[in-house]
Structures are given as structure tokens and as C-alpha cells.
Coordinates of N, CA and C and ligand atoms in Angstrom, one line a residue:
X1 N 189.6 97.4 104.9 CA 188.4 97.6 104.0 C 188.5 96.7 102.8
X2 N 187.3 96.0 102.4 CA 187.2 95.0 101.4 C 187.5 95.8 99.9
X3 N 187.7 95.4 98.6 CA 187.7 95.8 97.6 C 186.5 95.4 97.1
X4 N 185.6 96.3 96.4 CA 184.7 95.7 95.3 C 185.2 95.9 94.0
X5 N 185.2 95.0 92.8 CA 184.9 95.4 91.6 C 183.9 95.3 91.2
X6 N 182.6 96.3 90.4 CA 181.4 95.8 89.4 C 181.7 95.8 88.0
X7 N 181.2 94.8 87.8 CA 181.1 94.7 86.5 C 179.7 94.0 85.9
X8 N 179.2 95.4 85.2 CA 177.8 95.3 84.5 C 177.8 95.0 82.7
X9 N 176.7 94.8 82.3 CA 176.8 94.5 80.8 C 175.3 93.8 80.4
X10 N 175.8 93.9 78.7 CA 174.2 93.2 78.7 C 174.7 91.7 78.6
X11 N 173.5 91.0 78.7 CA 173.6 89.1 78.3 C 174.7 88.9 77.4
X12 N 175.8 87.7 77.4 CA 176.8 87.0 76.9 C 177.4 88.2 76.6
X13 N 178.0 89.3 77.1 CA 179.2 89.8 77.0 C 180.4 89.1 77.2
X14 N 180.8 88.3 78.1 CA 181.7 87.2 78.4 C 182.5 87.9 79.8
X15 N 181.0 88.6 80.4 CA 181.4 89.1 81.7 C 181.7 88.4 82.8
X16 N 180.6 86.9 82.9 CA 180.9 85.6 84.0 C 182.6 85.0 83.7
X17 N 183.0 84.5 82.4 CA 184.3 84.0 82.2 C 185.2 85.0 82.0
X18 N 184.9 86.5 81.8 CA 186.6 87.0 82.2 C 186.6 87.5 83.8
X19 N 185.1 87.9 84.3 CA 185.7 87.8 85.5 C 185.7 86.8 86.1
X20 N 185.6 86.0 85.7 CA 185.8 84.5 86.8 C 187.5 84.4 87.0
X21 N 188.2 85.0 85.5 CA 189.8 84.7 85.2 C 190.2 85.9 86.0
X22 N 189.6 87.1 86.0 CA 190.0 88.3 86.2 C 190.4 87.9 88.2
X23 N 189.4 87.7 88.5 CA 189.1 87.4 90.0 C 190.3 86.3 90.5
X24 N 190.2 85.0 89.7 CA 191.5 84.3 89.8 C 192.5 84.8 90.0
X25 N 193.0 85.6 89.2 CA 194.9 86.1 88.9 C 194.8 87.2 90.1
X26 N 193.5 87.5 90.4 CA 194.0 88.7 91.6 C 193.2 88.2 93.2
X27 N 192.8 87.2 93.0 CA 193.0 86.0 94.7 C 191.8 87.3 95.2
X28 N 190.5 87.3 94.1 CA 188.6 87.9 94.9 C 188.4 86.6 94.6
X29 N 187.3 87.3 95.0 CA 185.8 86.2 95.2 C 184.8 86.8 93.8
X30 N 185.1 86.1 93.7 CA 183.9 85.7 92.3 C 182.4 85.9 92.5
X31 N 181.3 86.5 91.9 CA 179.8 86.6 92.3 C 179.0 86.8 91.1
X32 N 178.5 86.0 90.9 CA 177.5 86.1 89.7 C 176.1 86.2 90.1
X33 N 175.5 87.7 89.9 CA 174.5 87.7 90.9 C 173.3 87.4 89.8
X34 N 173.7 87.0 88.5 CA 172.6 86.7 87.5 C 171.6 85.7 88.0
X35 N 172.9 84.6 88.8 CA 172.4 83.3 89.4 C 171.3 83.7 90.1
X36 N 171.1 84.4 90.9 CA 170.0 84.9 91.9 C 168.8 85.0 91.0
X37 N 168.8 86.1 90.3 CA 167.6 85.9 89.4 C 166.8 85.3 89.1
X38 N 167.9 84.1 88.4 CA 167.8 83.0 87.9 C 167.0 81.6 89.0
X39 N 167.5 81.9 90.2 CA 167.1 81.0 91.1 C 165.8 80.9 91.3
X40 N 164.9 82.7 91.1 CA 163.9 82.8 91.7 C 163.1 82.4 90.2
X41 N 164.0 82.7 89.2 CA 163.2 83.0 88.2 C 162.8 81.0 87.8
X42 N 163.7 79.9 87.9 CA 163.3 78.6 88.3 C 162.3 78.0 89.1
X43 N 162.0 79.1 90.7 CA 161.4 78.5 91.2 C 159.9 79.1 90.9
X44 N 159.8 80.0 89.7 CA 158.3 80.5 89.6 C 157.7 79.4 88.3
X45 N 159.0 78.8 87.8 CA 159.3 78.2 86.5 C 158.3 76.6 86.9
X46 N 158.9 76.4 87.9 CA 158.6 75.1 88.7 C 157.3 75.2 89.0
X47 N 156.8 75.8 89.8 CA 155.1 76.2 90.8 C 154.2 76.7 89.5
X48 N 154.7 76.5 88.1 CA 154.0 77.0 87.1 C 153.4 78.3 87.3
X49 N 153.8 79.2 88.1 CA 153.6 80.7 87.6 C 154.4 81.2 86.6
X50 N 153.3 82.0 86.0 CA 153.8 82.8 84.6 C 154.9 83.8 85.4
X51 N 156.0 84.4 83.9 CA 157.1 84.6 84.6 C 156.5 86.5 84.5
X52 N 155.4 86.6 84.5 CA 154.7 88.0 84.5 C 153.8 88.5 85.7
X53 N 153.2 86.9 86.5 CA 152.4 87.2 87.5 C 152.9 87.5 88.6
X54 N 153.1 88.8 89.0 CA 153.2 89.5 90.1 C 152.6 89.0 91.0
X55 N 151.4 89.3 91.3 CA 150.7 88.7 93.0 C 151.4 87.5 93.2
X56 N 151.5 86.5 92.2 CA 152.0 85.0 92.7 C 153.2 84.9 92.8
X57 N 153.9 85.9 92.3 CA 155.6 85.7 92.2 C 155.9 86.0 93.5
X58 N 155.1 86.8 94.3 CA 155.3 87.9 95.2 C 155.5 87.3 96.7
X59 N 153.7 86.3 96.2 CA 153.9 85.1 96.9 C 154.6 84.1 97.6
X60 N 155.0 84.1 95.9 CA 156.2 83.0 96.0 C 157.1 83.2 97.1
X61 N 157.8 84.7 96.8 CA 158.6 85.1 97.9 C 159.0 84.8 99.0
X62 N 157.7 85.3 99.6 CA 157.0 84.6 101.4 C 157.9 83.7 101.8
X63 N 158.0 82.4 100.4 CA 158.5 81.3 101.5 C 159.6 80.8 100.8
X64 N 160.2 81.4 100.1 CA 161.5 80.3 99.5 C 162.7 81.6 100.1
X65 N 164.5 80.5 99.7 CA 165.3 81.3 101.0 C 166.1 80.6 99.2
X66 N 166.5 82.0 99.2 CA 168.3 81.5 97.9 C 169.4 82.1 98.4
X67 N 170.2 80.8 98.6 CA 171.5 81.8 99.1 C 172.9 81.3 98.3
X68 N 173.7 81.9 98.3 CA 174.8 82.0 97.4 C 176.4 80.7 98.5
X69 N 176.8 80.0 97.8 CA 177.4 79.2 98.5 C 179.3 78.8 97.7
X70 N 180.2 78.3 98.1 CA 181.1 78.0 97.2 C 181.3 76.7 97.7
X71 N 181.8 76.1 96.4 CA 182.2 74.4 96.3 C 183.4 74.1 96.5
X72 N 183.9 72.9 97.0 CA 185.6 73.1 96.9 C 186.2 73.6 96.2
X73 N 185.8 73.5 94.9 CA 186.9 73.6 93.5 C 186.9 75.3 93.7
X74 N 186.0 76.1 94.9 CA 186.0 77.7 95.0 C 185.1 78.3 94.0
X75 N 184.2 77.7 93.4 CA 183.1 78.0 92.5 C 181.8 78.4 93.3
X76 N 181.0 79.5 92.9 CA 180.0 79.9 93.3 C 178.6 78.3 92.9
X77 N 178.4 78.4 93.9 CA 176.6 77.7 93.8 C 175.7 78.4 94.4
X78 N 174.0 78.0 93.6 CA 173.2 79.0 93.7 C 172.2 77.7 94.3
X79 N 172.1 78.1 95.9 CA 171.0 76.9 96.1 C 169.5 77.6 96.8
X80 N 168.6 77.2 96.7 CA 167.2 77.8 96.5 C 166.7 76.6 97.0
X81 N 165.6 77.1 98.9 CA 165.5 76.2 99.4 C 166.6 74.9 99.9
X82 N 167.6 75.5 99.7 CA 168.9 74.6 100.5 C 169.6 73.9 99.3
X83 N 168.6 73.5 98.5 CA 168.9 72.4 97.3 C 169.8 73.3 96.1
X84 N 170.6 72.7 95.7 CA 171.8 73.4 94.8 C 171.4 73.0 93.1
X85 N 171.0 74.1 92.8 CA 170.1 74.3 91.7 C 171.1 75.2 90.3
X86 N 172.1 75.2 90.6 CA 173.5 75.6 89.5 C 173.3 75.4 88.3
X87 N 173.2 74.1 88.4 CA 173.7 73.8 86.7 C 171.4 74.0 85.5
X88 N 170.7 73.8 86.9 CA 169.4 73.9 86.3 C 169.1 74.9 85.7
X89 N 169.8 76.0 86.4 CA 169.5 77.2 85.8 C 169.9 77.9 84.8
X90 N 170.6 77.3 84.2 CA 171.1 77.7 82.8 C 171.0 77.5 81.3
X91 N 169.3 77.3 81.3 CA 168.1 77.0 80.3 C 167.9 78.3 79.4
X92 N 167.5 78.4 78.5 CA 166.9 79.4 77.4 C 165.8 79.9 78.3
X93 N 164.5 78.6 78.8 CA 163.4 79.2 79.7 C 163.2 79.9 80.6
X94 N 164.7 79.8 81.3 CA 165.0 79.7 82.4 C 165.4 81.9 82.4
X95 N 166.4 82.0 81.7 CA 167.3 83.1 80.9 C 166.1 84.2 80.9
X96 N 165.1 83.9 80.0 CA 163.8 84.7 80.2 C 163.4 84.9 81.1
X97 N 162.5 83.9 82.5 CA 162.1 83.7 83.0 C 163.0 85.2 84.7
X98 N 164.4 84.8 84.3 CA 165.1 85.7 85.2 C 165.2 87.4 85.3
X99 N 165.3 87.3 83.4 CA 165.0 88.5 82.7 C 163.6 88.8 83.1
X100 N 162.6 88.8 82.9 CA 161.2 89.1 83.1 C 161.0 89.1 84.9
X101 N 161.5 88.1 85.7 CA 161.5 88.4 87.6 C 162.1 89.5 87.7
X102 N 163.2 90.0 87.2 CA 163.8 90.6 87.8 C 163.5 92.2 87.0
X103 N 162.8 92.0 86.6 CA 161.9 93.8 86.4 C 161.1 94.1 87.6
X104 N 160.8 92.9 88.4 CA 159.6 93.4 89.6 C 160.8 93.7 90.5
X105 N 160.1 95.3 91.2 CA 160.8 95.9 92.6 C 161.3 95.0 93.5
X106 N 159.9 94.3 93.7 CA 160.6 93.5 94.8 C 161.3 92.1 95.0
X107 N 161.6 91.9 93.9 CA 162.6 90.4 93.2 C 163.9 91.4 93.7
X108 N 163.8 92.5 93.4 CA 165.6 93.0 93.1 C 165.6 93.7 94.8
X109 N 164.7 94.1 95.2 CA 164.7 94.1 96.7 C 165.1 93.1 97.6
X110 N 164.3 92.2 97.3 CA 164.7 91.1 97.8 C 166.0 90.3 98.3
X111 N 167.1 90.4 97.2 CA 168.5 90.1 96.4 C 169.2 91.2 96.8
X112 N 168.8 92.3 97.8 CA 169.5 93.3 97.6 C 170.7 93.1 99.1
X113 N 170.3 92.6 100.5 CA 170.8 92.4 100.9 C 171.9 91.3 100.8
X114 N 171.2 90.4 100.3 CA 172.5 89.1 100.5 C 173.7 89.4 99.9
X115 N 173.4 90.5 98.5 CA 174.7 90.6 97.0 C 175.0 92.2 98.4
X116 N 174.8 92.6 98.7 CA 175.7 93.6 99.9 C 176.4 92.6 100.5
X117 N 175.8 92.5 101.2 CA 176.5 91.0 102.5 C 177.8 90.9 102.3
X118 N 177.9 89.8 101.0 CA 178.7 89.6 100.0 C 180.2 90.5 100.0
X119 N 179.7 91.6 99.8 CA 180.8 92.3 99.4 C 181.4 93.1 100.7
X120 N 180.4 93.1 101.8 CA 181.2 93.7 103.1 C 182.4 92.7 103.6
X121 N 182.7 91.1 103.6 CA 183.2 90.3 103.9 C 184.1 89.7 103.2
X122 N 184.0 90.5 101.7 CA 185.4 89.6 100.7 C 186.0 90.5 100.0
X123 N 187.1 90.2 99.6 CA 187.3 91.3 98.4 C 186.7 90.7 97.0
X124 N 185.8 91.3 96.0 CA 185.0 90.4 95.6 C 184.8 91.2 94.3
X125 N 184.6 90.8 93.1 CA 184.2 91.3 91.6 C 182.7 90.7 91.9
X126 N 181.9 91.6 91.3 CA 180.4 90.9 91.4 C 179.8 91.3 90.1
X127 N 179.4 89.9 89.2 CA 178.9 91.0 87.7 C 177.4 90.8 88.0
X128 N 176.6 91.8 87.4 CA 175.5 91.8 86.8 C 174.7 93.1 85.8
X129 N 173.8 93.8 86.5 CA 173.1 94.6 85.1 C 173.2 95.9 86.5
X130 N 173.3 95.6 87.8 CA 173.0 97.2 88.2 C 174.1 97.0 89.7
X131 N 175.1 96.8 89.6 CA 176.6 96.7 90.6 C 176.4 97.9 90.4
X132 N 177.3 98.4 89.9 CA 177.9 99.6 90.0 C 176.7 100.9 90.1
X133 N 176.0 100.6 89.6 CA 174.8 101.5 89.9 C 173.8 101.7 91.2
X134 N 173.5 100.7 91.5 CA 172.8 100.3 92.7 C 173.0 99.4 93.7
X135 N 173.7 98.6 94.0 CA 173.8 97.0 94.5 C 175.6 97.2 95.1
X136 N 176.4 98.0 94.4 CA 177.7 98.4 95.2 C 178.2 100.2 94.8
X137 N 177.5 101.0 94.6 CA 177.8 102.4 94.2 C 178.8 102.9 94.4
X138 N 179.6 102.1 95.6 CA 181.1 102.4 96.1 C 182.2 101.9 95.6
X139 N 182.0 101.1 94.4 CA 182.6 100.1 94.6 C 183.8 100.7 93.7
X140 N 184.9 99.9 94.0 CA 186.5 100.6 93.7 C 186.9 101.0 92.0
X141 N 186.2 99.5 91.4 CA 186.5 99.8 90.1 C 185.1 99.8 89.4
X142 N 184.5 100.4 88.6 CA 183.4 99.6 88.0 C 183.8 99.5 86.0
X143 N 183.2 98.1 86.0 CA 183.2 98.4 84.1 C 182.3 98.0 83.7
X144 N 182.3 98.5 82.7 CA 181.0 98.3 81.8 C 180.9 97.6 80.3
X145 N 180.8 95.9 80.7 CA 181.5 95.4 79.7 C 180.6 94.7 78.4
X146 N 180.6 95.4 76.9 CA 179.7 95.1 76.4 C 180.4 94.5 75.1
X147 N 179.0 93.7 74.0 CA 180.0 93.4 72.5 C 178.7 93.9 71.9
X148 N 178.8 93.9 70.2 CA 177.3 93.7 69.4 C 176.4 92.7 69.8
X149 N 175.7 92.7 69.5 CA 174.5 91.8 69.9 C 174.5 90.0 68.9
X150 N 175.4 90.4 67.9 CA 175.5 89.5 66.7 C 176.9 88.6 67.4
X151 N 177.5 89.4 68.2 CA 178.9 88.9 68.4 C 178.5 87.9 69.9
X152 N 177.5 88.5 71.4 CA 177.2 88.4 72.0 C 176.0 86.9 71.9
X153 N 175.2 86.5 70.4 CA 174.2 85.6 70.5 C 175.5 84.0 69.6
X154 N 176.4 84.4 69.0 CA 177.4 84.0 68.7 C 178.1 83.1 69.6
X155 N 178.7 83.6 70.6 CA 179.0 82.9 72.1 C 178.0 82.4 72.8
X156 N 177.6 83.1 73.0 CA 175.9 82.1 73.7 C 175.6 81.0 73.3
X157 N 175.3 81.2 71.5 CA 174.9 79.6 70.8 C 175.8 78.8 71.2
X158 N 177.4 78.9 71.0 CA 178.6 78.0 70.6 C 178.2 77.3 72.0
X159 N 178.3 78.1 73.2 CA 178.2 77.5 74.4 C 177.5 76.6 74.6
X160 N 176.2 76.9 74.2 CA 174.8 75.9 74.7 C 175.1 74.7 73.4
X161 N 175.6 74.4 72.3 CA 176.0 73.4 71.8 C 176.9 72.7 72.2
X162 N 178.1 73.3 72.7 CA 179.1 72.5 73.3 C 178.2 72.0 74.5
X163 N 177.3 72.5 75.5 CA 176.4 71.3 76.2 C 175.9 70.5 75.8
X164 N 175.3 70.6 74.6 CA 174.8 69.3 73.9 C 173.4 70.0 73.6
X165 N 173.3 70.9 73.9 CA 171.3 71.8 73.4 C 170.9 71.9 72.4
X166 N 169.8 71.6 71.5 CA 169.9 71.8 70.4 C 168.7 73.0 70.4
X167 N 170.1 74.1 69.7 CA 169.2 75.6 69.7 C 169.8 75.6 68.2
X168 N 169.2 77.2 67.7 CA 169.5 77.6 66.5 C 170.1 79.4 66.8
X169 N 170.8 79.4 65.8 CA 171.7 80.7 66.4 C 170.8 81.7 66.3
X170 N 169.7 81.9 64.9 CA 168.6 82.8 64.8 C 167.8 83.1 66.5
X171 N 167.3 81.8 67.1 CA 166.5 82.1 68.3 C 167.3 82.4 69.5
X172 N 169.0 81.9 69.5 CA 169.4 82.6 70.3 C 169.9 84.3 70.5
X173 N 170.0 84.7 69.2 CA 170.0 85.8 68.8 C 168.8 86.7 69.0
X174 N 167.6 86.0 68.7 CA 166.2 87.0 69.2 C 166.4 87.2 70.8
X175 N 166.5 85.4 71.5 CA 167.0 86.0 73.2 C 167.3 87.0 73.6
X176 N 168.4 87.3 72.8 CA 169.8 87.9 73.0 C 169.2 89.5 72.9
X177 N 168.1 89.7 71.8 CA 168.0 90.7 71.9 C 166.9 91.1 72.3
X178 N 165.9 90.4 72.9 CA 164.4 90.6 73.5 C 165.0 90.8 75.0
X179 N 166.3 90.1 75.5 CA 166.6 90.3 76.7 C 167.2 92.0 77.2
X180 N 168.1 92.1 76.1 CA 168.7 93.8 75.9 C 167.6 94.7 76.4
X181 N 166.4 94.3 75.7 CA 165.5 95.2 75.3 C 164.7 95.3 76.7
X182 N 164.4 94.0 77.3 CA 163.7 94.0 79.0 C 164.8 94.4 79.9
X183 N 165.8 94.4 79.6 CA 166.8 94.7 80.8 C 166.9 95.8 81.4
X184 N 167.1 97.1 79.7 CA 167.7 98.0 79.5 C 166.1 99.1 79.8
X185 N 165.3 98.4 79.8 CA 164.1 99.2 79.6 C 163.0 99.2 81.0
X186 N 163.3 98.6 82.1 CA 162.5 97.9 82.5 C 162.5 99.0 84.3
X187 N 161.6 99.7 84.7 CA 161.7 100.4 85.5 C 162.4 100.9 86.3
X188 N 162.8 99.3 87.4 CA 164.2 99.7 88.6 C 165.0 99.4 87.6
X189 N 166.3 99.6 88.5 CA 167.8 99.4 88.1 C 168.0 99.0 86.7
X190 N 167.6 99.9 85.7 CA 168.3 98.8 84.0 C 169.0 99.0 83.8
X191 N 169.6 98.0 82.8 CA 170.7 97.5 82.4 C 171.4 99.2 82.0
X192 N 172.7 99.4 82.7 CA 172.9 101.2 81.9 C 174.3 101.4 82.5
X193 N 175.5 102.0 82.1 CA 176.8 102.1 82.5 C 176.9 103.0 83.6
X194 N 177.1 103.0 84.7 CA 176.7 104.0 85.9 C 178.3 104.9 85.3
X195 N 177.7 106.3 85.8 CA 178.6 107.3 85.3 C 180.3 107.1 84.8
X196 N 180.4 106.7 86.3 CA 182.2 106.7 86.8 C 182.5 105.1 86.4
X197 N 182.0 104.5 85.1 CA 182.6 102.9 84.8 C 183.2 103.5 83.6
X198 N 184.2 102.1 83.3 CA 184.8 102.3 82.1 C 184.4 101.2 81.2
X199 N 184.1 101.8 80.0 CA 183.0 100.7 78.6 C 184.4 99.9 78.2
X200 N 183.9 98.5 78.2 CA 185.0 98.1 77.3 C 183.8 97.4 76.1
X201 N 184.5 97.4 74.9 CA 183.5 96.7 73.9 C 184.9 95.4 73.5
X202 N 184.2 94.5 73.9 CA 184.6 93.1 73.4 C 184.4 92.2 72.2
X203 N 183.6 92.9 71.1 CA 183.7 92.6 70.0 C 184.8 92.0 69.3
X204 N 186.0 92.6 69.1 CA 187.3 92.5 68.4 C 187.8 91.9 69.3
X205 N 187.7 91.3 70.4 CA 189.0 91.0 71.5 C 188.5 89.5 71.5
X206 N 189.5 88.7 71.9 CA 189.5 87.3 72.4 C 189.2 87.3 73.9
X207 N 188.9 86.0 74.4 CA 189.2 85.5 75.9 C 190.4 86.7 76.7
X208 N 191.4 85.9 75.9 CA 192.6 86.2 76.7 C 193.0 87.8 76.6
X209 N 192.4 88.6 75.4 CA 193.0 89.7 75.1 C 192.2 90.9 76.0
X210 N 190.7 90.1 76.2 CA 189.2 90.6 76.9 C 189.9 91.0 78.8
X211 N 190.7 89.4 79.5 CA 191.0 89.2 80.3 C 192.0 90.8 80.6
X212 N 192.6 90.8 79.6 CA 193.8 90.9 79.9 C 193.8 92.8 80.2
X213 N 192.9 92.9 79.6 CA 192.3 94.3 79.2 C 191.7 94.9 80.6
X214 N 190.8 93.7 81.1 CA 190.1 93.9 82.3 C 191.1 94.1 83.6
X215 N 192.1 93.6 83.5 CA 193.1 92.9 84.9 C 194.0 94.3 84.9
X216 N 194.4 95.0 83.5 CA 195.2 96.4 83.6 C 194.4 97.4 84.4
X217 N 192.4 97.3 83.7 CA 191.8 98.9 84.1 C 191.9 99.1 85.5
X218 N 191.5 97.4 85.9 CA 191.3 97.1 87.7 C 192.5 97.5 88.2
X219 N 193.9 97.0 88.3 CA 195.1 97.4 88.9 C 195.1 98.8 88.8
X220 N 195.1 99.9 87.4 CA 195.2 100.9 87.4 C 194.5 101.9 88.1
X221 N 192.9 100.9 88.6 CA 192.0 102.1 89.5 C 192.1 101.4 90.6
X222 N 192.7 100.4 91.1 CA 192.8 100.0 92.6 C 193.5 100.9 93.5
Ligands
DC1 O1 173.7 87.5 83.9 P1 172.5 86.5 83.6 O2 172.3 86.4 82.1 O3 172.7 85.2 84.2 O4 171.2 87.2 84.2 C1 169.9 86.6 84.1 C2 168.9 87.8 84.1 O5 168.9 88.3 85.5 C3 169.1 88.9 83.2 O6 168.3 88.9 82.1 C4 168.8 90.2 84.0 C5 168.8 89.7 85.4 N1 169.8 90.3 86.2 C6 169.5 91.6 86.8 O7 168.5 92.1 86.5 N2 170.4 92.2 87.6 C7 171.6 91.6 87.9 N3 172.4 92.1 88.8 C8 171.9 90.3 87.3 C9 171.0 89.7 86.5

């Protein structure tokens, strides 16, 4: 029997990089199902449909194929229509555009088999907004990993500058919080700690102290 871990939370908790570390030191599979979102939420971005028009998004559907893949270095890629679309998707535009698909039923219907798939065949941490709630209900450990929203648009900015983006911390911070607000609010699956997870608030904590925190709860509920 495979292991699941979920781990849910809102935007820039620093859920993708401790479980990416978390997943490392204990030899899972890593799954960032945001990427999915994100993939569909690029290709509505592309075909200039608004990121609200249902009939066309729905459309869209019909014909595009995203599937989840890994690179030598053992990193997840997100390729949409074959083509490996990773690093495109990691735009301010784009971030909305995921947030806003992924309130329609059938975007998260959609996504629902492959992120199962997934986890019948690995032992695997998978983060996003509804693992542990809907997408792995079984799954061995769940957490629920969150910071303030001031501490959360903080990380986010530093990041997208160390790329070279030029944002302002104010508009990453409205993101940050217009996104909370669609995620946590939005009909299916929102953003919400399924019963049996454990909250970690990562405000006060570092990288390493965040990791370190995560790697004890997992061992102790494995
Ligand atoms: O984790 P992320 O920031 O890359 O996710 C992008 C958007 O996708 C986020 O605003 C909400 C949505 N999402 C979701 O609804 N369910 C998931 N399991 C993962 C992401």
C-alpha cells in the first residue's frame, strides 16, 4: 500500500519548498497539483478567454490533455498539450487566472483523476487547497499548512524579484489576499483544513525550522 501525505494551505505558505524538502529526506514523490490549475488556467490565458467564461473554458476542455511528468534532476513538469509549460506558469496573470479556473466544477473534475492516479502508484506528498479533503481523503498524514497573509505576500514578492519581475510588495499582497478570498470562498472544494489535519502556522518559523516541523508530524502519524 502506497503512502499519501496532503498538504493544503492558502497561496505562499511555503508549502511547494518544504514539501519538496520534506518529500526528499523521506525518498516520496513530490506533486504540486497547483501546476494543474495553472496549466489550464495558461491555456485559457493564451486562446484569450476571459479567466470567468465558462461556456469557453468548458470548451476549451474538449481538446487540450495536461499531464504531470518528472525530469532527470526528479522534478515535477507540467506539460499541456505535450509541450512543457513549467516555468510559464508562474506569472502574477497566470496565479489569478488558476485561482479563478479552478472555482469551475468541472476544471477540478477534470484534474480529479490524474492527481488520484498519482497517488495509487507512489508514495507521494501532494500539496494543494482540497488533498486532504477531497482529491486523497485517505490519505495517511494530512497538514494544514498556513502563515499571515503579510508574512505569506512577503515570500512571494522576495521570490518573484529574485527572478528578475518587477512587482511591488503592496500588489503582491492584494494577490495574496484576493486569492485567500476566491479560494476559501468559492463553491467546490475551498480552500479549508479537512477535520483530521494538523494546522501548522509558519509565520515565526524559518525554511529549515518549517521543514523540520513538517518531517516530525509525518513520521509521528505514519
Ligand atoms: O498552489 P498554487 O498557488 O500554484 O495554485 C494556483 C491556484 O490553483 C490557486 O489559487 C488555487 C488553485 N488550486 C486549487 O484550487 N486546488 C488545488 N489542489 C491546487 C491549486
Amino acid at each position: 500500500m502506497n503512502i499519501a501525505i496532503a498538504i493544503d494551505g492558502p497561496a505562499g505558505a511555503g508549502k511547494s519548498t518544504i514539501a519538496k524538502l520534506a518529500a526528499k529526506e523521506l525518498s516520496f514523490i513530490y506533486v504540486d497539483t497547483g501546476a494543474l490549475y495553472r496549466a489550464i488556467g495558461l491555456c485559457a490565458y493564451r486562446n484569450n478567454i476571459g479567466s470567468k467564461d465558462v461556456p469557453q473554458i468548458l470548451k476549451m476542455l474538449e481538446d487540450i490533455r495536461v499531464e504531470l511528468a518528472f525530469n532527470d534532476k526528479g522534478e515535477q513538469i507540467v506539460l499541456l498539450n505535450g509541450e512543457d509549460v513549467s516555468s510559464l506558469i508562474r506569472t502574477p496573470e497566470i496565479s489569478m487566472y488558476a485561482s479563478d479556473v479552478s472555482a469551475i466544477p468541472e476544471v477540478r473534475a477534470f484534474l480529479l483523476d490524474l492527481q488520484r492516479n498519482m497517488a495509487k502508484t507512489n508514495n507521494i506528498i501532494m500539496d494543494g487547497r482540497d488533498i486532504g479533503t477531497v482529491v486523497l481523503p485517505n490519505a495517511k498524514v494530512k497538514i494544514f499548512l498556513t502563515a499571515s497573509a503579510e508574512v505569506r505576500a512577503k515570500r512571494r514578492f522576495d521570490e518573484l524579484i529574485e527572478k528578475g519581475m518587477d512587482v511591488k510588495y503592496e500588489d503582491v499582497l492584494k494577490d495574496v489576499e484576493t486569492r485567500d478570498y476566491n479560494d476559501s470562498h468559492r463553491e467546490t472544494a475551498p480552500l479549508k483544513p479537512a477535520e483530521d489535519s494538523v494546522i501548522v502556522d509558519t509565520s515565526g518559523l524559518d525554511l529549515q525550522q518549517s521543514v523540520q516541523k513538517l518531517i516530525s508530524i509525518m513520521k509521528e502519524n505514519m
